[in-house]
Amino acid sequence: GNAWFDIYRNTTTYNALRLRTQNGVMLELVPDTANSGYLVLASSKSTTGHPTAREGLIYYNTFDNAIYMYADAGWRTLASW
């Protein structure tokens, strides 16, 4: 079958714009009005290992406290703490 996704505004948490796929994967864009209206990517992963690689993919891993990006055919650590 064809894949589907929902786009909706979440007024309960941060007044965010959410995109949800049929398998429950969530992307959330949060307006950060306290900092001049920047958007915060609130998608994260909480287990070890990377998701399926795709050029330009960025995610925050709460397991190892790092932000990763897949670029030039490899995972890059953008920030860690």
Tab-separated table of N, CA, C and O in Angstrom:
chain	number	residue	atom	x	y	z
A	1	GLY	N	0.797	-1.175	0.000
A	1	GLY	CA	0.000	0.000	0.000
A	1	GLY	C	0.851	1.254	0.000
A	1	GLY	O	2.059	1.232	0.161
A	2	ASN	N	0.196	2.350	-0.200
A	2	ASN	CA	0.860	3.649	-0.205
A	2	ASN	C	1.090	4.143	1.214
A	2	ASN	O	0.253	3.965	2.090
A	3	ALA	N	2.236	4.778	1.428
A	3	ALA	CA	2.546	5.369	2.729
A	3	ALA	C	1.720	6.646	2.900
A	3	ALA	O	1.342	7.282	1.939
A	4	TRP	N	1.444	7.006	4.127
A	4	TRP	CA	0.716	8.233	4.418
A	4	TRP	C	1.383	8.966	5.563
A	4	TRP	O	2.190	8.416	6.278
A	5	PHE	N	1.023	10.213	5.718
A	5	PHE	CA	1.491	10.985	6.859
A	5	PHE	C	0.468	12.064	7.201
A	5	PHE	O	-0.319	12.477	6.372
A	6	ASP	N	0.476	12.452	8.470
A	6	ASP	CA	-0.386	13.525	8.966
A	6	ASP	C	0.462	14.761	9.188
A	6	ASP	O	1.599	14.663	9.630
A	7	ILE	N	-0.093	15.896	8.918
A	7	ILE	CA	0.514	17.167	9.300
A	7	ILE	C	-0.525	17.880	10.158
A	7	ILE	O	-1.673	18.048	9.743
A	8	TYR	N	-0.141	18.226	11.377
A	8	TYR	CA	-1.092	18.895	12.247
A	8	TYR	C	-0.379	19.780	13.249
A	8	TYR	O	0.811	19.646	13.484
A	9	ARG	N	-1.114	20.677	13.834
A	9	ARG	CA	-0.588	21.604	14.834
A	9	ARG	C	-0.853	21.040	16.226
A	9	ARG	O	-1.997	20.727	16.556
A	10	ASN	N	0.196	20.879	17.001
A	10	ASN	CA	0.082	20.370	18.366
A	10	ASN	C	0.033	21.559	19.318
A	10	ASN	O	1.051	22.149	19.620
A	11	THR	N	-1.150	21.897	19.787
A	11	THR	CA	-1.285	23.045	20.692
A	11	THR	C	-1.020	22.675	22.142
A	11	THR	O	-0.872	23.542	22.987
A	12	THR	N	-0.957	21.386	22.447
A	12	THR	CA	-0.699	20.927	23.809
A	12	THR	C	0.744	21.165	24.219
A	12	THR	O	1.030	21.571	25.333
A	13	THR	N	1.669	20.900	23.306
A	13	THR	CA	3.090	21.024	23.607
A	13	THR	C	3.739	22.004	22.639
A	13	THR	O	3.863	21.711	21.462
A	14	TYR	N	4.129	23.159	23.110
A	14	TYR	CA	4.925	24.130	22.355
A	14	TYR	C	4.235	24.750	21.149
A	14	TYR	O	4.857	25.444	20.391
A	15	ASN	N	2.974	24.461	20.903
A	15	ASN	CA	2.304	24.976	19.716
A	15	ASN	C	3.068	24.566	18.448
A	15	ASN	O	3.335	25.364	17.561
A	16	ALA	N	3.464	23.310	18.385
A	16	ALA	CA	4.354	22.796	17.348
A	16	ALA	C	3.596	22.309	16.123
A	16	ALA	O	2.433	21.946	16.191
A	17	LEU	N	4.305	22.281	14.996
A	17	LEU	CA	3.810	21.664	13.775
A	17	LEU	C	4.376	20.249	13.748
A	17	LEU	O	5.587	20.056	13.854
A	18	ARG	N	3.519	19.262	13.638
A	18	ARG	CA	3.961	17.867	13.656
A	18	ARG	C	3.662	17.182	12.332
A	18	ARG	O	2.614	17.392	11.744
A	19	LEU	N	4.597	16.345	11.919
A	19	LEU	CA	4.417	15.477	10.774
A	19	LEU	C	4.586	14.055	11.294
A	19	LEU	O	5.593	13.742	11.920
A	20	ARG	N	3.596	13.197	11.078
A	20	ARG	CA	3.628	11.832	11.594
A	20	ARG	C	3.386	10.859	10.461
A	20	ARG	O	2.440	11.007	9.696
A	21	THR	N	4.256	9.830	10.340
A	21	THR	CA	4.091	8.815	9.302
A	21	THR	C	3.198	7.697	9.807
A	21	THR	O	2.919	7.592	10.995
A	22	GLN	N	2.797	6.821	8.906
A	22	GLN	CA	1.887	5.744	9.278
A	22	GLN	C	2.498	4.773	10.282
A	22	GLN	O	1.785	4.104	11.013
A	23	ASN	N	3.844	4.702	10.358
A	23	ASN	CA	4.464	3.807	11.343
A	23	ASN	C	4.820	4.546	12.633
A	23	ASN	O	5.536	4.017	13.471
A	24	GLY	N	4.314	5.763	12.802
A	24	GLY	CA	4.469	6.487	14.057
A	24	GLY	C	5.707	7.350	14.180
A	24	GLY	O	5.939	7.953	15.214
A	25	VAL	N	6.528	7.440	13.142
A	25	VAL	CA	7.711	8.296	13.198
A	25	VAL	C	7.241	9.746	13.202
A	25	VAL	O	6.385	10.141	12.425
A	26	MET	N	7.810	10.538	14.096
A	26	MET	CA	7.339	11.902	14.286
A	26	MET	C	8.442	12.913	14.025
A	26	MET	O	9.569	12.741	14.480
A	27	LEU	N	8.124	13.942	13.299
A	27	LEU	CA	8.978	15.108	13.124
A	27	LEU	C	8.197	16.269	13.699
A	27	LEU	O	7.024	16.452	13.382
A	28	GLU	N	8.839	17.034	14.554
A	28	GLU	CA	8.143	18.145	15.191
A	28	GLU	C	8.956	19.419	15.025
A	28	GLU	O	10.133	19.446	15.339
A	29	LEU	N	8.338	20.453	14.504
A	29	LEU	CA	8.960	21.768	14.382
A	29	LEU	C	8.345	22.664	15.442
A	29	LEU	O	7.134	22.872	15.466
A	30	VAL	N	9.197	23.171	16.321
A	30	VAL	CA	8.728	23.944	17.463
A	30	VAL	C	9.116	25.408	17.293
A	30	VAL	O	10.295	25.721	17.159
A	31	PRO	N	8.140	26.341	17.299
A	31	PRO	CA	8.496	27.752	17.222
A	31	PRO	C	9.092	28.210	18.549
A	31	PRO	O	8.463	28.096	19.592
A	32	ASP	N	10.306	28.671	18.523
A	32	ASP	CA	10.999	29.132	19.731
A	32	ASP	C	10.928	30.650	19.763
A	32	ASP	O	11.879	31.349	19.449
A	33	THR	N	9.776	31.178	20.149
A	33	THR	CA	9.550	32.625	20.097
A	33	THR	C	10.416	33.391	21.086
A	33	THR	O	10.661	34.580	20.899
A	34	ALA	N	10.917	32.738	22.121
A	34	ALA	CA	11.791	33.410	23.085
A	34	ALA	C	13.139	33.768	22.460
A	34	ALA	O	13.851	34.629	22.955
A	35	ASN	N	13.490	33.112	21.364
A	35	ASN	CA	14.770	33.355	20.701
A	35	ASN	C	14.560	33.818	19.265
A	35	ASN	O	15.067	33.233	18.318
A	36	SER	N	13.770	34.845	19.085
A	36	SER	CA	13.554	35.480	17.780
A	36	SER	C	12.897	34.571	16.746
A	36	SER	O	13.123	34.711	15.558
A	37	GLY	N	12.117	33.595	17.175
A	37	GLY	CA	11.338	32.798	16.241
A	37	GLY	C	12.077	31.689	15.533
A	37	GLY	O	11.603	31.200	14.530
A	38	TYR	N	13.216	31.242	16.026
A	38	TYR	CA	13.893	30.112	15.408
A	38	TYR	C	13.062	28.849	15.564
A	38	TYR	O	12.253	28.731	16.470
A	39	LEU	N	13.272	27.866	14.682
A	39	LEU	CA	12.592	26.586	14.791
A	39	LEU	C	13.527	25.571	15.424
A	39	LEU	O	14.722	25.552	15.143
A	40	VAL	N	12.975	24.713	16.255
A	40	VAL	CA	13.736	23.667	16.921
A	40	VAL	C	13.275	22.330	16.372
A	40	VAL	O	12.075	22.044	16.372
A	41	LEU	N	14.195	21.500	15.914
A	41	LEU	CA	13.865	20.156	15.478
A	41	LEU	C	13.790	19.281	16.711
A	41	LEU	O	14.783	19.081	17.400
A	42	ALA	N	12.622	18.783	17.036
A	42	ALA	CA	12.423	18.058	18.284
A	42	ALA	C	12.389	16.548	18.095
A	42	ALA	O	11.959	15.826	18.966
A	43	SER	N	12.831	16.046	16.948
A	43	SER	CA	12.864	14.605	16.729
A	43	SER	C	14.107	14.016	17.371
A	43	SER	O	15.173	14.600	17.322
A	44	SER	N	13.962	12.853	17.994
A	44	SER	CA	15.106	12.242	18.660
A	44	SER	C	15.028	10.727	18.597
A	44	SER	O	14.017	10.149	18.240
A	45	LYS	N	16.136	10.101	18.976
A	45	LYS	CA	16.270	8.654	19.031
A	45	LYS	C	16.869	8.341	20.391
A	45	LYS	O	17.768	9.042	20.854
A	46	SER	N	16.414	7.273	21.060
A	46	SER	CA	16.881	7.000	22.416
A	46	SER	C	17.585	5.651	22.566
A	46	SER	O	17.716	5.150	23.670
A	47	THR	N	18.041	5.079	21.458
A	47	THR	CA	18.760	3.806	21.503
A	47	THR	C	20.096	3.941	20.790
A	47	THR	O	20.327	4.915	20.072
A	48	THR	N	20.973	2.962	20.974
A	48	THR	CA	22.275	3.008	20.304
A	48	THR	C	22.120	2.773	18.808
A	48	THR	O	21.104	2.264	18.344
A	49	GLY	N	23.161	3.135	18.062
A	49	GLY	CA	23.155	2.931	16.614
A	49	GLY	C	22.421	4.027	15.881
A	49	GLY	O	21.645	4.776	16.462
A	50	HIS	N	22.701	4.130	14.601
A	50	HIS	CA	22.088	5.152	13.762
A	50	HIS	C	20.872	4.590	13.031
A	50	HIS	O	20.797	3.390	12.779
A	51	PRO	N	19.950	5.464	12.634
A	51	PRO	CA	18.838	5.019	11.790
A	51	PRO	C	19.349	4.735	10.377
A	51	PRO	O	20.529	4.947	10.078
A	52	THR	N	18.476	4.286	9.513
A	52	THR	CA	18.844	4.035	8.122
A	52	THR	C	19.398	5.311	7.512
A	52	THR	O	18.781	6.372	7.609
A	53	ALA	N	20.579	5.202	6.916
A	53	ALA	CA	21.289	6.373	6.388
A	53	ALA	C	20.574	6.972	5.190
A	53	ALA	O	20.035	6.266	4.349
A	54	ARG	N	20.619	8.303	5.131
A	54	ARG	CA	20.080	9.067	4.000
A	54	ARG	C	20.747	10.426	4.011
A	54	ARG	O	20.825	11.082	5.057
A	55	GLU	N	21.274	10.871	2.894
A	55	GLU	CA	21.969	12.155	2.813
A	55	GLU	C	21.107	13.274	3.388
A	55	GLU	O	19.933	13.394	3.065
A	56	GLY	N	21.696	14.058	4.279
A	56	GLY	CA	21.022	15.205	4.872
A	56	GLY	C	20.227	14.908	6.136
A	56	GLY	O	19.710	15.821	6.756
A	57	LEU	N	20.130	13.630	6.539
A	57	LEU	CA	19.382	13.277	7.742
A	57	LEU	C	20.084	13.812	8.980
A	57	LEU	O	21.288	13.647	9.147
A	58	ILE	N	19.349	14.488	9.845
A	58	ILE	CA	19.871	15.019	11.109
A	58	ILE	C	18.972	14.513	12.227
A	58	ILE	O	17.746	14.542	12.101
A	59	TYR	N	19.585	14.061	13.317
A	59	TYR	CA	18.796	13.649	14.469
A	59	TYR	C	19.582	13.827	15.763
A	59	TYR	O	20.800	13.886	15.761
A	60	TYR	N	18.846	13.904	16.877
A	60	TYR	CA	19.426	13.999	18.214
A	60	TYR	C	19.267	12.647	18.887
A	60	TYR	O	18.163	12.100	18.932
A	61	ASN	N	20.370	12.075	19.404
A	61	ASN	CA	20.317	10.799	20.095
A	61	ASN	C	20.422	11.053	21.596
A	61	ASN	O	21.463	11.495	22.083
A	62	THR	N	19.337	10.784	22.320
A	62	THR	CA	19.320	11.003	23.761
A	62	THR	C	20.103	9.935	24.517
A	62	THR	O	20.453	10.131	25.671
A	63	PHE	N	20.399	8.802	23.873
A	63	PHE	CA	21.175	7.739	24.520
A	63	PHE	C	22.617	8.181	24.751
A	63	PHE	O	23.174	7.986	25.821
A	64	ASP	N	23.228	8.780	23.726
A	64	ASP	CA	24.632	9.203	23.869
A	64	ASP	C	24.808	10.717	23.831
A	64	ASP	O	25.914	11.214	23.702
A	65	ASN	N	23.711	11.472	23.952
A	65	ASN	CA	23.750	12.939	23.992
A	65	ASN	C	24.580	13.531	22.862
A	65	ASN	O	25.565	14.222	23.083
A	66	ALA	N	24.147	13.274	21.651
A	66	ALA	CA	24.854	13.791	20.480
A	66	ALA	C	23.857	14.097	19.364
A	66	ALA	O	22.787	13.494	19.286
A	67	ILE	N	24.236	15.041	18.520
A	67	ILE	CA	23.473	15.375	17.321
A	67	ILE	C	24.291	14.896	16.133
A	67	ILE	O	25.483	15.206	16.021
A	68	TYR	N	23.655	14.127	15.260
A	68	TYR	CA	24.338	13.530	14.115
A	68	TYR	C	23.721	13.993	12.804
A	68	TYR	O	22.534	14.287	12.734
A	69	MET	N	24.546	13.991	11.764
A	69	MET	CA	24.081	14.261	10.407
A	69	MET	C	24.752	13.273	9.467
A	69	MET	O	25.948	12.989	9.607
A	70	TYR	N	23.993	12.769	8.510
A	70	TYR	CA	24.554	11.889	7.488
A	70	TYR	C	24.888	12.747	6.276
A	70	TYR	O	24.017	13.370	5.683
A	71	ALA	N	26.172	12.826	5.942
A	71	ALA	CA	26.623	13.648	4.814
A	71	ALA	C	27.844	13.013	4.167
A	71	ALA	O	28.679	12.425	4.858
A	72	ASP	N	27.948	13.126	2.861
A	72	ASP	CA	29.070	12.563	2.104
A	72	ASP	C	29.271	11.088	2.428
A	72	ASP	O	30.388	10.629	2.672
A	73	ALA	N	28.172	10.350	2.477
A	73	ALA	CA	28.165	8.897	2.682
A	73	ALA	C	28.696	8.453	4.036
A	73	ALA	O	29.234	7.372	4.183
A	74	GLY	N	28.535	9.290	5.092
A	74	GLY	CA	28.964	8.896	6.431
A	74	GLY	C	28.281	9.710	7.508
A	74	GLY	O	27.837	10.828	7.274
A	75	TRP	N	28.184	9.113	8.710
A	75	TRP	CA	27.609	9.815	9.846
A	75	TRP	C	28.625	10.769	10.438
A	75	TRP	O	29.766	10.408	10.678
A	76	ARG	N	28.220	12.006	10.693
A	76	ARG	CA	29.058	13.043	11.270
A	76	ARG	C	28.460	13.489	12.600
A	76	ARG	O	27.234	13.670	12.692
A	77	THR	N	29.278	13.660	13.599
A	77	THR	CA	28.814	14.193	14.881
A	77	THR	C	28.847	15.709	14.801
A	77	THR	O	29.907	16.301	14.616
A	78	LEU	N	27.700	16.341	14.916
A	78	LEU	CA	27.627	17.796	14.866
A	78	LEU	C	27.896	18.407	16.240
A	78	LEU	O	28.479	19.472	16.335
A	79	ALA	N	27.448	17.725	17.285
A	79	ALA	CA	27.670	18.187	18.657
A	79	ALA	C	27.504	17.014	19.594
A	79	ALA	O	26.707	16.110	19.344
A	80	SER	N	28.254	17.025	20.682
A	80	SER	CA	28.090	16.008	21.729
A	80	SER	C	28.448	16.606	23.066
A	80	SER	O	29.193	17.574	23.142
A	81	TRP	N	27.937	16.038	24.128
A	81	TRP	CA	28.216	16.522	25.476
A	81	TRP	C	28.068	15.412	26.472
A	81	TRP	O	27.598	14.373	26.227
